[in-house]
């Protein structure tokens, strides 16, 4: 993902995250001196400008992480000088088997917004996340029940022209499931989590402007920045054509002006769970 493009097109996620935090995250119970790991923070903008200020001075250590080198570099460049040594950014994919021993049982809280639906191996990711929590620690994660882009990532991974750019790495683990919520719950349980609470909310977002709609989706494509310059135009055309064919998208046309607006429906799930003291 391109950090600048994401910065200009993430108001839907920012509003959603603020809603989730105010409704489901009870930070009053967080204690002085605790530590937080954020998974899939993106470019750090939401974390630094919105999430951390809500925590005040309670936190002793915050680690913002993302799979994307570009996102982590952007966060380092934009936010690091201003911050204190208790804030770190790192490249981290919890799906990988080799989690550094320096991260094991280090965090009181793991938070993640809009990221887990990009895991193609949720089982390994949740086991590793569990291992990074301290006993007694807690996780809150918001994710899409179905990612609108899953079909595209799945089809493009086998596409004669667009295959080979790693789309398969981002197809949700439960993409083909009839009941992703149940699969996620089972995966949390299998990873060792207890006291699992799940909340779901349905949303409809309307983009009155096609350009904004296009940019919103392009900003969420992890492969776009790897497409060579000479192929970019064709790729963007094919990608957006597929987005607009998606079952979660409907296109409405104003009879008077001819202007088209784009409506996206999705269901957000919030998982809250603990690693109980043994
Ligand atoms: C939609 S963005 C959300 C960013 C931010 N949390 C927000 O809500 O604005 C999803 C982020 O998850 C990251 N991501 C995708 N797969 C990941 C993985 N396996 N491990 C860590 N981060 C991942 C992407 O690079 C991207 O920055």
PDB file of C-alpha atoms and ligand atoms in Angstrom:
ATOM      1  CA  UNK A   1       0.000   0.000   0.000  1.00  0.00           C
ATOM      2  CA  UNK A   2       1.138   3.519  -0.697  1.00  0.00           C
ATOM      3  CA  UNK A   3       1.323   5.484   2.598  1.00  0.00           C
ATOM      4  CA  UNK A   4       0.594   8.855   0.981  1.00  0.00           C
ATOM      5  CA  UNK A   5      -2.386   7.528  -0.996  1.00  0.00           C
ATOM      6  CA  UNK A   6      -3.654   5.797   2.156  1.00  0.00           C
ATOM      7  CA  UNK A   7      -3.291   9.036   4.141  1.00  0.00           C
ATOM      8  CA  UNK A   8      -5.508  10.896   1.692  1.00  0.00           C
ATOM      9  CA  UNK A   9      -8.160   8.176   1.513  1.00  0.00           C
ATOM     10  CA  UNK A  10      -8.617   6.681   4.961  1.00  0.00           C
ATOM     11  CA  UNK A  11     -11.444   8.760   6.414  1.00  0.00           C
ATOM     12  CA  UNK A  12     -13.817   5.757   6.382  1.00  0.00           C
ATOM     13  CA  UNK A  13     -11.334   3.727   8.433  1.00  0.00           C
ATOM     14  CA  UNK A  14     -10.563   6.633  10.768  1.00  0.00           C
ATOM     15  CA  UNK A  15     -14.256   7.195  11.537  1.00  0.00           C
ATOM     16  CA  UNK A  16     -14.785   3.477  12.019  1.00  0.00           C
ATOM     17  CA  UNK A  17     -11.787   3.154  14.348  1.00  0.00           C
ATOM     18  CA  UNK A  18     -12.923   6.120  16.469  1.00  0.00           C
ATOM     19  CA  UNK A  19     -16.357   4.540  16.775  1.00  0.00           C
ATOM     20  CA  UNK A  20     -14.898   1.141  17.767  1.00  0.00           C
ATOM     21  CA  UNK A  21     -12.578   2.688  20.344  1.00  0.00           C
ATOM     22  CA  UNK A  22     -15.282   4.769  21.980  1.00  0.00           C
ATOM     23  CA  UNK A  23     -17.830   1.942  21.996  1.00  0.00           C
ATOM     24  CA  UNK A  24     -15.772  -1.157  22.790  1.00  0.00           C
ATOM     25  CA  UNK A  25     -12.373  -0.219  24.209  1.00  0.00           C
ATOM     26  CA  UNK A  26     -12.524   0.612  27.886  1.00  0.00           C
ATOM     27  CA  UNK A  27      -9.212   2.361  28.425  1.00  0.00           C
ATOM     28  CA  UNK A  28     -10.155   3.325  31.986  1.00  0.00           C
ATOM     29  CA  UNK A  29      -9.182  -0.199  33.009  1.00  0.00           C
ATOM     30  CA  UNK A  30      -5.698   0.179  31.489  1.00  0.00           C
ATOM     31  CA  UNK A  31      -3.063   0.671  34.139  1.00  0.00           C
ATOM     32  CA  UNK A  32      -0.133   3.085  34.338  1.00  0.00           C
ATOM     33  CA  UNK A  33       3.017   1.692  32.758  1.00  0.00           C
ATOM     34  CA  UNK A  34       1.397  -0.835  30.451  1.00  0.00           C
ATOM     35  CA  UNK A  35       2.619  -1.751  26.984  1.00  0.00           C
ATOM     36  CA  UNK A  36       0.752  -1.913  23.655  1.00  0.00           C
ATOM     37  CA  UNK A  37       1.463  -3.630  20.364  1.00  0.00           C
ATOM     38  CA  UNK A  38      -0.521  -2.469  17.330  1.00  0.00           C
ATOM     39  CA  UNK A  39      -0.734  -4.902  14.415  1.00  0.00           C
ATOM     40  CA  UNK A  40      -1.262  -3.484  10.895  1.00  0.00           C
ATOM     41  CA  UNK A  41      -1.105   0.153  12.045  1.00  0.00           C
ATOM     42  CA  UNK A  42      -0.817   1.353   8.425  1.00  0.00           C
ATOM     43  CA  UNK A  43       1.211   4.559   8.064  1.00  0.00           C
ATOM     44  CA  UNK A  44       0.980   5.469  11.770  1.00  0.00           C
ATOM     45  CA  UNK A  45      -1.213   8.523  11.207  1.00  0.00           C
ATOM     46  CA  UNK A  46      -4.282   7.237  13.023  1.00  0.00           C
ATOM     47  CA  UNK A  47      -2.176   5.733  15.827  1.00  0.00           C
ATOM     48  CA  UNK A  48      -0.111   8.835  16.471  1.00  0.00           C
ATOM     49  CA  UNK A  49      -2.716  11.515  15.914  1.00  0.00           C
ATOM     50  CA  UNK A  50      -5.831   9.846  17.306  1.00  0.00           C
ATOM     51  CA  UNK A  51      -5.250   6.604  19.198  1.00  0.00           C
ATOM     52  CA  UNK A  52      -2.209   7.418  21.373  1.00  0.00           C
ATOM     53  CA  UNK A  53      -3.494  10.858  22.448  1.00  0.00           C
ATOM     54  CA  UNK A  54      -6.564   9.070  23.842  1.00  0.00           C
ATOM     55  CA  UNK A  55      -4.274   7.052  26.107  1.00  0.00           C
ATOM     56  CA  UNK A  56      -2.585  10.112  27.595  1.00  0.00           C
ATOM     57  CA  UNK A  57       0.560   9.270  29.561  1.00  0.00           C
ATOM     58  CA  UNK A  58      -0.540   5.851  30.731  1.00  0.00           C
ATOM     59  CA  UNK A  59       1.485   3.850  28.290  1.00  0.00           C
ATOM     60  CA  UNK A  60       5.069   2.920  29.044  1.00  0.00           C
ATOM     61  CA  UNK A  61       5.721   1.331  25.638  1.00  0.00           C
ATOM     62  CA  UNK A  62       3.891   1.491  22.297  1.00  0.00           C
ATOM     63  CA  UNK A  63       5.053  -0.592  19.331  1.00  0.00           C
ATOM     64  CA  UNK A  64       3.318   0.208  16.050  1.00  0.00           C
ATOM     65  CA  UNK A  65       3.836  -2.530  13.466  1.00  0.00           C
ATOM     66  CA  UNK A  66       2.890  -3.325   9.901  1.00  0.00           C
ATOM     67  CA  UNK A  67       3.832  -5.893   7.265  1.00  0.00           C
ATOM     68  CA  UNK A  68       4.611  -3.094   4.810  1.00  0.00           C
ATOM     69  CA  UNK A  69       8.107  -1.640   4.860  1.00  0.00           C
ATOM     70  CA  UNK A  70       6.801   1.513   3.171  1.00  0.00           C
ATOM     71  CA  UNK A  71       4.165   2.081   5.869  1.00  0.00           C
ATOM     72  CA  UNK A  72       6.708   1.596   8.653  1.00  0.00           C
ATOM     73  CA  UNK A  73       9.244   3.921   6.976  1.00  0.00           C
ATOM     74  CA  UNK A  74       6.552   6.580   6.566  1.00  0.00           C
ATOM     75  CA  UNK A  75       5.635   6.328  10.255  1.00  0.00           C
ATOM     76  CA  UNK A  76       9.322   6.576  11.227  1.00  0.00           C
ATOM     77  CA  UNK A  77       9.835   9.612   9.019  1.00  0.00           C
ATOM     78  CA  UNK A  78       6.669  11.475   9.946  1.00  0.00           C
ATOM     79  CA  UNK A  79       6.248  10.737  13.599  1.00  0.00           C
ATOM     80  CA  UNK A  80       9.418   9.536  15.187  1.00  0.00           C
ATOM     81  CA  UNK A  81      11.321  12.713  15.968  1.00  0.00           C
ATOM     82  CA  UNK A  82       8.314  14.198  17.724  1.00  0.00           C
ATOM     83  CA  UNK A  83       7.849  11.217  19.968  1.00  0.00           C
ATOM     84  CA  UNK A  84       9.495   9.796  23.018  1.00  0.00           C
ATOM     85  CA  UNK A  85      11.707   6.691  23.246  1.00  0.00           C
ATOM     86  CA  UNK A  86       8.724   4.677  24.477  1.00  0.00           C
ATOM     87  CA  UNK A  87       7.347   4.662  20.931  1.00  0.00           C
ATOM     88  CA  UNK A  88       8.742   2.283  18.319  1.00  0.00           C
ATOM     89  CA  UNK A  89       7.725   1.275  14.826  1.00  0.00           C
ATOM     90  CA  UNK A  90       8.605  -2.063  13.309  1.00  0.00           C
ATOM     91  CA  UNK A  91       7.962  -4.258  10.306  1.00  0.00           C
ATOM     92  CA  UNK A  92       6.084  -7.270  11.587  1.00  0.00           C
ATOM     93  CA  UNK A  93       3.950  -9.965   9.987  1.00  0.00           C
ATOM     94  CA  UNK A  94       2.501 -12.141  12.757  1.00  0.00           C
ATOM     95  CA  UNK A  95       1.874 -14.893  10.192  1.00  0.00           C
ATOM     96  CA  UNK A  96       5.587 -15.645  10.046  1.00  0.00           C
ATOM     97  CA  UNK A  97       6.948 -18.395  12.195  1.00  0.00           C
ATOM     98  CA  UNK A  98      10.036 -16.641  13.451  1.00  0.00           C
ATOM     99  CA  UNK A  99       8.721 -14.052  15.937  1.00  0.00           C
ATOM    100  CA  UNK A 100      11.709 -12.477  17.685  1.00  0.00           C
ATOM    101  CA  UNK A 101      12.175 -13.721  21.244  1.00  0.00           C
ATOM    102  CA  UNK A 102      12.419 -10.052  22.283  1.00  0.00           C
ATOM    103  CA  UNK A 103       8.667  -9.726  21.553  1.00  0.00           C
ATOM    104  CA  UNK A 104       7.446 -12.796  23.447  1.00  0.00           C
ATOM    105  CA  UNK A 105       5.182 -12.010  26.435  1.00  0.00           C
ATOM    106  CA  UNK A 106       6.010  -8.306  26.211  1.00  0.00           C
ATOM    107  CA  UNK A 107       2.596  -6.663  25.807  1.00  0.00           C
ATOM    108  CA  UNK A 108      -0.375  -5.997  28.080  1.00  0.00           C
ATOM    109  CA  UNK A 109      -2.514  -5.029  25.087  1.00  0.00           C
ATOM    110  CA  UNK A 110      -2.638  -5.893  21.407  1.00  0.00           C
ATOM    111  CA  UNK A 111      -4.805  -3.644  19.262  1.00  0.00           C
ATOM    112  CA  UNK A 112      -5.556  -3.921  15.583  1.00  0.00           C
ATOM    113  CA  UNK A 113      -7.938  -2.038  13.321  1.00  0.00           C
ATOM    114  CA  UNK A 114      -8.906  -3.126   9.803  1.00  0.00           C
ATOM    115  CA  UNK A 115      -6.087  -5.582   9.371  1.00  0.00           C
ATOM    116  CA  UNK A 116      -6.928  -9.188  10.278  1.00  0.00           C
ATOM    117  CA  UNK A 117      -9.052  -9.713   7.158  1.00  0.00           C
ATOM    118  CA  UNK A 118      -5.800  -9.415   5.185  1.00  0.00           C
ATOM    119  CA  UNK A 119      -4.353 -12.484   6.968  1.00  0.00           C
ATOM    120  CA  UNK A 120      -4.170 -15.493   4.679  1.00  0.00           C
ATOM    121  CA  UNK A 121      -2.934 -17.591   7.622  1.00  0.00           C
ATOM    122  CA  UNK A 122      -5.028 -16.412  10.563  1.00  0.00           C
ATOM    123  CA  UNK A 123      -4.190 -19.487  12.640  1.00  0.00           C
ATOM    124  CA  UNK A 124      -0.458 -18.806  12.750  1.00  0.00           C
ATOM    125  CA  UNK A 125      -1.061 -15.067  13.162  1.00  0.00           C
ATOM    126  CA  UNK A 126      -3.298 -15.513  16.213  1.00  0.00           C
ATOM    127  CA  UNK A 127      -0.967 -18.057  17.822  1.00  0.00           C
ATOM    128  CA  UNK A 128       1.920 -15.626  17.441  1.00  0.00           C
ATOM    129  CA  UNK A 129      -0.104 -12.684  18.696  1.00  0.00           C
ATOM    130  CA  UNK A 130      -1.114 -14.774  21.702  1.00  0.00           C
ATOM    131  CA  UNK A 131       2.566 -15.496  22.385  1.00  0.00           C
ATOM    132  CA  UNK A 132       3.434 -11.770  22.344  1.00  0.00           C
ATOM    133  CA  UNK A 133       0.823 -10.949  25.009  1.00  0.00           C
ATOM    134  CA  UNK A 134       1.780 -11.119  28.666  1.00  0.00           C
ATOM    135  CA  UNK A 135      -0.320 -13.510  30.767  1.00  0.00           C
ATOM    136  CA  UNK A 136      -3.322 -11.418  31.776  1.00  0.00           C
ATOM    137  CA  UNK A 137      -3.064  -9.422  28.551  1.00  0.00           C
ATOM    138  CA  UNK A 138      -5.928  -8.465  26.239  1.00  0.00           C
ATOM    139  CA  UNK A 139      -6.546  -8.063  22.538  1.00  0.00           C
ATOM    140  CA  UNK A 140      -9.057  -5.940  20.640  1.00  0.00           C
ATOM    141  CA  UNK A 141      -9.258  -6.362  16.874  1.00  0.00           C
ATOM    142  CA  UNK A 142     -11.712  -4.925  14.371  1.00  0.00           C
ATOM    143  CA  UNK A 143     -11.930  -6.597  10.986  1.00  0.00           C
ATOM    144  CA  UNK A 144     -14.221  -7.045   8.031  1.00  0.00           C
ATOM    145  CA  UNK A 145     -16.333 -10.170   7.925  1.00  0.00           C
ATOM    146  CA  UNK A 146     -15.850 -10.217   4.146  1.00  0.00           C
ATOM    147  CA  UNK A 147     -13.256  -8.062   2.463  1.00  0.00           C
ATOM    148  CA  UNK A 148     -14.687  -6.578  -0.760  1.00  0.00           C
ATOM    149  CA  UNK A 149     -11.287  -7.079  -2.337  1.00  0.00           C
ATOM    150  CA  UNK A 150     -10.976 -10.780  -1.549  1.00  0.00           C
ATOM    151  CA  UNK A 151     -12.472 -11.897  -4.863  1.00  0.00           C
ATOM    152  CA  UNK A 152     -10.112  -9.623  -6.755  1.00  0.00           C
ATOM    153  CA  UNK A 153      -7.017 -10.697  -4.812  1.00  0.00           C
ATOM    154  CA  UNK A 154      -8.054 -14.329  -5.322  1.00  0.00           C
ATOM    155  CA  UNK A 155      -8.685 -13.924  -9.081  1.00  0.00           C
ATOM    156  CA  UNK A 156      -5.641 -11.728  -9.719  1.00  0.00           C
ATOM    157  CA  UNK A 157      -3.343 -14.209  -8.013  1.00  0.00           C
ATOM    158  CA  UNK A 158      -4.128 -16.572 -10.930  1.00  0.00           C
ATOM    159  CA  UNK A 159      -4.546 -13.904 -13.593  1.00  0.00           C
ATOM    160  CA  UNK A 160      -2.370 -14.332 -16.733  1.00  0.00           C
ATOM    161  CA  UNK A 161      -1.194 -10.713 -16.540  1.00  0.00           C
ATOM    162  CA  UNK A 162      -1.579  -9.742 -12.872  1.00  0.00           C
ATOM    163  CA  UNK A 163      -0.522 -12.995 -11.224  1.00  0.00           C
ATOM    164  CA  UNK A 164       2.912 -12.946  -9.566  1.00  0.00           C
ATOM    165  CA  UNK A 165       2.399  -9.731  -7.581  1.00  0.00           C
ATOM    166  CA  UNK A 166       1.568 -11.476  -4.304  1.00  0.00           C
ATOM    167  CA  UNK A 167      -2.204 -10.860  -4.142  1.00  0.00           C
ATOM    168  CA  UNK A 168      -2.654 -14.354  -2.667  1.00  0.00           C
ATOM    169  CA  UNK A 169      -0.857 -13.220   0.515  1.00  0.00           C
ATOM    170  CA  UNK A 170      -3.827 -10.934   1.308  1.00  0.00           C
ATOM    171  CA  UNK A 171      -6.843 -13.187   0.612  1.00  0.00           C
ATOM    172  CA  UNK A 172      -8.657 -13.639   3.942  1.00  0.00           C
ATOM    173  CA  UNK A 173      -8.195 -17.063   5.484  1.00  0.00           C
ATOM    174  CA  UNK A 174     -11.985 -17.548   5.662  1.00  0.00           C
ATOM    175  CA  UNK A 175     -12.753 -16.061   2.266  1.00  0.00           C
ATOM    176  CA  UNK A 176     -14.681 -19.156   1.149  1.00  0.00           C
ATOM    177  CA  UNK A 177     -16.406 -19.808   4.463  1.00  0.00           C
ATOM    178  CA  UNK A 178     -20.161 -19.396   4.911  1.00  0.00           C
ATOM    179  CA  UNK A 179     -19.575 -18.329   8.498  1.00  0.00           C
ATOM    180  CA  UNK A 180     -16.331 -16.368   8.903  1.00  0.00           C
ATOM    181  CA  UNK A 181     -17.383 -15.150  12.351  1.00  0.00           C
ATOM    182  CA  UNK A 182     -17.552 -18.709  13.686  1.00  0.00           C
ATOM    183  CA  UNK A 183     -14.213 -19.587  12.038  1.00  0.00           C
ATOM    184  CA  UNK A 184     -12.547 -16.572  13.629  1.00  0.00           C
ATOM    185  CA  UNK A 185     -14.000 -17.451  17.019  1.00  0.00           C
ATOM    186  CA  UNK A 186     -12.666 -20.998  16.740  1.00  0.00           C
ATOM    187  CA  UNK A 187      -9.269 -19.642  15.671  1.00  0.00           C
ATOM    188  CA  UNK A 188      -9.127 -17.361  18.723  1.00  0.00           C
ATOM    189  CA  UNK A 189     -10.003 -20.328  20.950  1.00  0.00           C
ATOM    190  CA  UNK A 190      -7.433 -22.610  19.284  1.00  0.00           C
ATOM    191  CA  UNK A 191      -4.756 -19.943  19.742  1.00  0.00           C
ATOM    192  CA  UNK A 192      -5.422 -20.044  23.506  1.00  0.00           C
ATOM    193  CA  UNK A 193      -7.595 -16.952  23.991  1.00  0.00           C
ATOM    194  CA  UNK A 194     -10.326 -16.932  26.648  1.00  0.00           C
ATOM    195  CA  UNK A 195     -13.310 -14.685  27.489  1.00  0.00           C
ATOM    196  CA  UNK A 196     -13.951 -14.015  23.815  1.00  0.00           C
ATOM    197  CA  UNK A 197     -16.515 -11.340  23.059  1.00  0.00           C
ATOM    198  CA  UNK A 198     -17.688 -10.668  19.513  1.00  0.00           C
ATOM    199  CA  UNK A 199     -19.631  -7.666  18.246  1.00  0.00           C
ATOM    200  CA  UNK A 200     -20.874  -7.088  14.697  1.00  0.00           C
ATOM    201  CA  UNK A 201     -22.146  -3.963  13.019  1.00  0.00           C
ATOM    202  CA  UNK A 202     -23.441  -3.472   9.473  1.00  0.00           C
ATOM    203  CA  UNK A 203     -22.468  -0.397   7.550  1.00  0.00           C
ATOM    204  CA  UNK A 204     -23.336   1.402   4.358  1.00  0.00           C
ATOM    205  CA  UNK A 205     -20.992   4.051   2.999  1.00  0.00           C
ATOM    206  CA  UNK A 206     -21.832   6.192  -0.013  1.00  0.00           C
ATOM    207  CA  UNK A 207     -19.148   7.787  -2.156  1.00  0.00           C
ATOM    208  CA  UNK A 208     -20.819  10.613  -4.063  1.00  0.00           C
ATOM    209  CA  UNK A 209     -17.805  10.935  -6.301  1.00  0.00           C
ATOM    210  CA  UNK A 210     -16.309   8.162  -8.482  1.00  0.00           C
ATOM    211  CA  UNK A 211     -12.765   9.460  -8.088  1.00  0.00           C
ATOM    212  CA  UNK A 212     -12.994   9.207  -4.280  1.00  0.00           C
ATOM    213  CA  UNK A 213     -14.411   5.694  -4.573  1.00  0.00           C
ATOM    214  CA  UNK A 214     -11.591   4.634  -6.913  1.00  0.00           C
ATOM    215  CA  UNK A 215      -8.898   6.138  -4.709  1.00  0.00           C
ATOM    216  CA  UNK A 216     -10.376   4.517  -1.603  1.00  0.00           C
ATOM    217  CA  UNK A 217      -9.940   1.075  -3.173  1.00  0.00           C
ATOM    218  CA  UNK A 218      -6.607   1.777  -4.846  1.00  0.00           C
ATOM    219  CA  UNK A 219      -5.260   2.878  -1.456  1.00  0.00           C
ATOM    220  CA  UNK A 220      -6.165  -0.573  -0.116  1.00  0.00           C
ATOM    221  CA  UNK A 221      -4.411  -2.589  -2.792  1.00  0.00           C
ATOM    222  CA  UNK A 222      -1.151  -3.984  -1.429  1.00  0.00           C
ATOM    223  CA  UNK A 223       0.080  -4.940  -4.927  1.00  0.00           C
ATOM    224  CA  UNK A 224      -0.349  -1.581  -6.672  1.00  0.00           C
ATOM    225  CA  UNK A 225       3.047  -0.170  -5.772  1.00  0.00           C
ATOM    226  CA  UNK A 226       4.788  -3.263  -7.215  1.00  0.00           C
ATOM    227  CA  UNK A 227       3.153  -3.006 -10.639  1.00  0.00           C
ATOM    228  CA  UNK A 228       5.696  -1.641 -13.165  1.00  0.00           C
ATOM    229  CA  UNK A 229       5.053   1.891 -14.423  1.00  0.00           C
ATOM    230  CA  UNK A 230       4.313   0.785 -18.001  1.00  0.00           C
ATOM    231  CA  UNK A 231       1.545  -1.579 -16.783  1.00  0.00           C
ATOM    232  CA  UNK A 232       0.010   0.633 -14.115  1.00  0.00           C
ATOM    233  CA  UNK A 233      -2.726   2.208 -16.203  1.00  0.00           C
ATOM    234  CA  UNK A 234      -3.990  -1.161 -17.461  1.00  0.00           C
ATOM    235  CA  UNK A 235      -3.765  -2.661 -13.992  1.00  0.00           C
ATOM    236  CA  UNK A 236      -5.761   0.184 -12.412  1.00  0.00           C
ATOM    237  CA  UNK A 237      -8.409  -0.141 -15.129  1.00  0.00           C
ATOM    238  CA  UNK A 238      -8.765  -3.911 -14.544  1.00  0.00           C
ATOM    239  CA  UNK A 239      -8.665  -3.576 -10.768  1.00  0.00           C
ATOM    240  CA  UNK A 240     -11.359  -0.891 -10.604  1.00  0.00           C
ATOM    241  CA  UNK A 241     -13.536  -2.744 -13.090  1.00  0.00           C
ATOM    242  CA  UNK A 242     -13.457  -5.760 -10.754  1.00  0.00           C
ATOM    243  CA  UNK A 243     -14.145  -3.617  -7.671  1.00  0.00           C
ATOM    244  CA  UNK A 244     -17.256  -2.177  -9.304  1.00  0.00           C
ATOM    245  CA  UNK A 245     -18.516  -5.671 -10.132  1.00  0.00           C
ATOM    246  CA  UNK A 246     -18.245  -6.692  -6.463  1.00  0.00           C
ATOM    247  CA  UNK A 247     -21.360  -7.989  -4.736  1.00  0.00           C
ATOM    248  CA  UNK A 248     -20.977  -5.492  -1.881  1.00  0.00           C
ATOM    249  CA  UNK A 249     -20.984  -2.527  -4.262  1.00  0.00           C
ATOM    250  CA  UNK A 250     -23.979  -0.911  -5.903  1.00  0.00           C
ATOM    251  CA  UNK A 251     -23.922   2.004  -8.297  1.00  0.00           C
ATOM    252  CA  UNK A 252     -26.712   4.555  -8.268  1.00  0.00           C
ATOM    253  CA  UNK A 253     -27.303   7.141 -10.942  1.00  0.00           C
ATOM    254  CA  UNK A 254     -28.982  10.498 -10.418  1.00  0.00           C
ATOM    255  CA  UNK A 255     -31.600  10.728 -13.186  1.00  0.00           C
ATOM    256  CA  UNK A 256     -31.366  14.516 -13.388  1.00  0.00           C
ATOM    257  CA  UNK A 257     -27.626  15.079 -13.319  1.00  0.00           C
ATOM    258  CA  UNK A 258     -26.427  11.699 -14.571  1.00  0.00           C
ATOM    259  CA  UNK A 259     -23.934  11.709 -11.680  1.00  0.00           C
ATOM    260  CA  UNK A 260     -23.097   8.236 -10.363  1.00  0.00           C
ATOM    261  CA  UNK A 261     -22.624   7.484  -6.688  1.00  0.00           C
ATOM    262  CA  UNK A 262     -21.077   4.330  -5.269  1.00  0.00           C
ATOM    263  CA  UNK A 263     -22.504   2.484  -2.301  1.00  0.00           C
ATOM    264  CA  UNK A 264     -20.449   0.000  -0.310  1.00  0.00           C
ATOM    265  CA  UNK A 265     -21.900  -2.364   2.287  1.00  0.00           C
ATOM    266  CA  UNK A 266     -19.840  -4.219   4.835  1.00  0.00           C
ATOM    267  CA  UNK A 267     -20.000  -5.878   8.199  1.00  0.00           C
ATOM    268  CA  UNK A 268     -17.399  -4.998  10.789  1.00  0.00           C
ATOM    269  CA  UNK A 269     -16.578  -7.516  13.516  1.00  0.00           C
ATOM    270  CA  UNK A 270     -14.877  -6.672  16.790  1.00  0.00           C
ATOM    271  CA  UNK A 271     -13.117  -9.379  18.803  1.00  0.00           C
ATOM    272  CA  UNK A 272     -12.076  -8.773  22.396  1.00  0.00           C
ATOM    273  CA  UNK A 273     -10.280 -11.622  24.156  1.00  0.00           C
ATOM    274  CA  UNK A 274      -7.796 -12.323  26.954  1.00  0.00           C
ATOM    275  CA  UNK A 275      -4.779 -14.426  27.697  1.00  0.00           C
ATOM    276  CA  UNK A 276      -5.694 -15.518  31.173  1.00  0.00           C
ATOM    277  CA  UNK A 277      -3.125 -15.766  33.951  1.00  0.00           C
ATOM    278  CA  UNK A 278      -1.972 -19.371  34.366  1.00  0.00           C
TER     279      UNK A 278
HETATM  280  C1  LIG B   1      -6.660  -1.039   5.793  1.00  0.00           C
HETATM  281  S1  LIG B   1      -5.069  -0.802   6.419  1.00  0.00           S
HETATM  282  C2  LIG B   1      -5.466  -0.330   8.099  1.00  0.00           C
HETATM  283  C3  LIG B   1      -4.461   0.593   8.685  1.00  0.00           C
HETATM  284  C4  LIG B   1      -4.858   1.185  10.037  1.00  0.00           C
HETATM  285  N1  LIG B   1      -4.930   0.155  11.044  1.00  0.00           N
HETATM  286  C5  LIG B   1      -6.187   1.906   9.930  1.00  0.00           C
HETATM  287  O1  LIG B   1      -7.182   1.416  10.480  1.00  0.00           O
HETATM  288  O2  LIG B   1      -6.215   2.959   9.281  1.00  0.00           O
HETATM  289  C6  LIG B   1      -4.478  -2.449   6.652  1.00  0.00           C
HETATM  290  C7  LIG B   1      -3.025  -2.504   7.065  1.00  0.00           C
HETATM  291  O3  LIG B   1      -2.729  -3.864   7.421  1.00  0.00           O
HETATM  292  C8  LIG B   1      -1.443  -4.158   6.936  1.00  0.00           C
HETATM  293  N2  LIG B   1      -1.301  -5.619   6.824  1.00  0.00           N
HETATM  294  C9  LIG B   1      -1.836  -6.432   5.897  1.00  0.00           C
HETATM  295  N3  LIG B   1      -1.463  -7.697   6.143  1.00  0.00           N
HETATM  296  C10 LIG B   1      -0.705  -7.682   7.259  1.00  0.00           C
HETATM  297  C11 LIG B   1      -0.012  -8.672   8.008  1.00  0.00           C
HETATM  298  N4  LIG B   1      -0.029  -9.961   7.638  1.00  0.00           N
HETATM  299  N5  LIG B   1       0.676  -8.286   9.100  1.00  0.00           N
HETATM  300  C12 LIG B   1       0.723  -6.983   9.476  1.00  0.00           C
HETATM  301  N6  LIG B   1       0.106  -5.992   8.795  1.00  0.00           N
HETATM  302  C13 LIG B   1      -0.600  -6.333   7.700  1.00  0.00           C
HETATM  303  C14 LIG B   1      -1.351  -3.424   5.602  1.00  0.00           C
HETATM  304  O4  LIG B   1      -0.020  -3.234   5.183  1.00  0.00           O
HETATM  305  C15 LIG B   1      -2.069  -2.132   5.951  1.00  0.00           C
HETATM  306  O5  LIG B   1      -1.175  -1.148   6.398  1.00  0.00           O
END
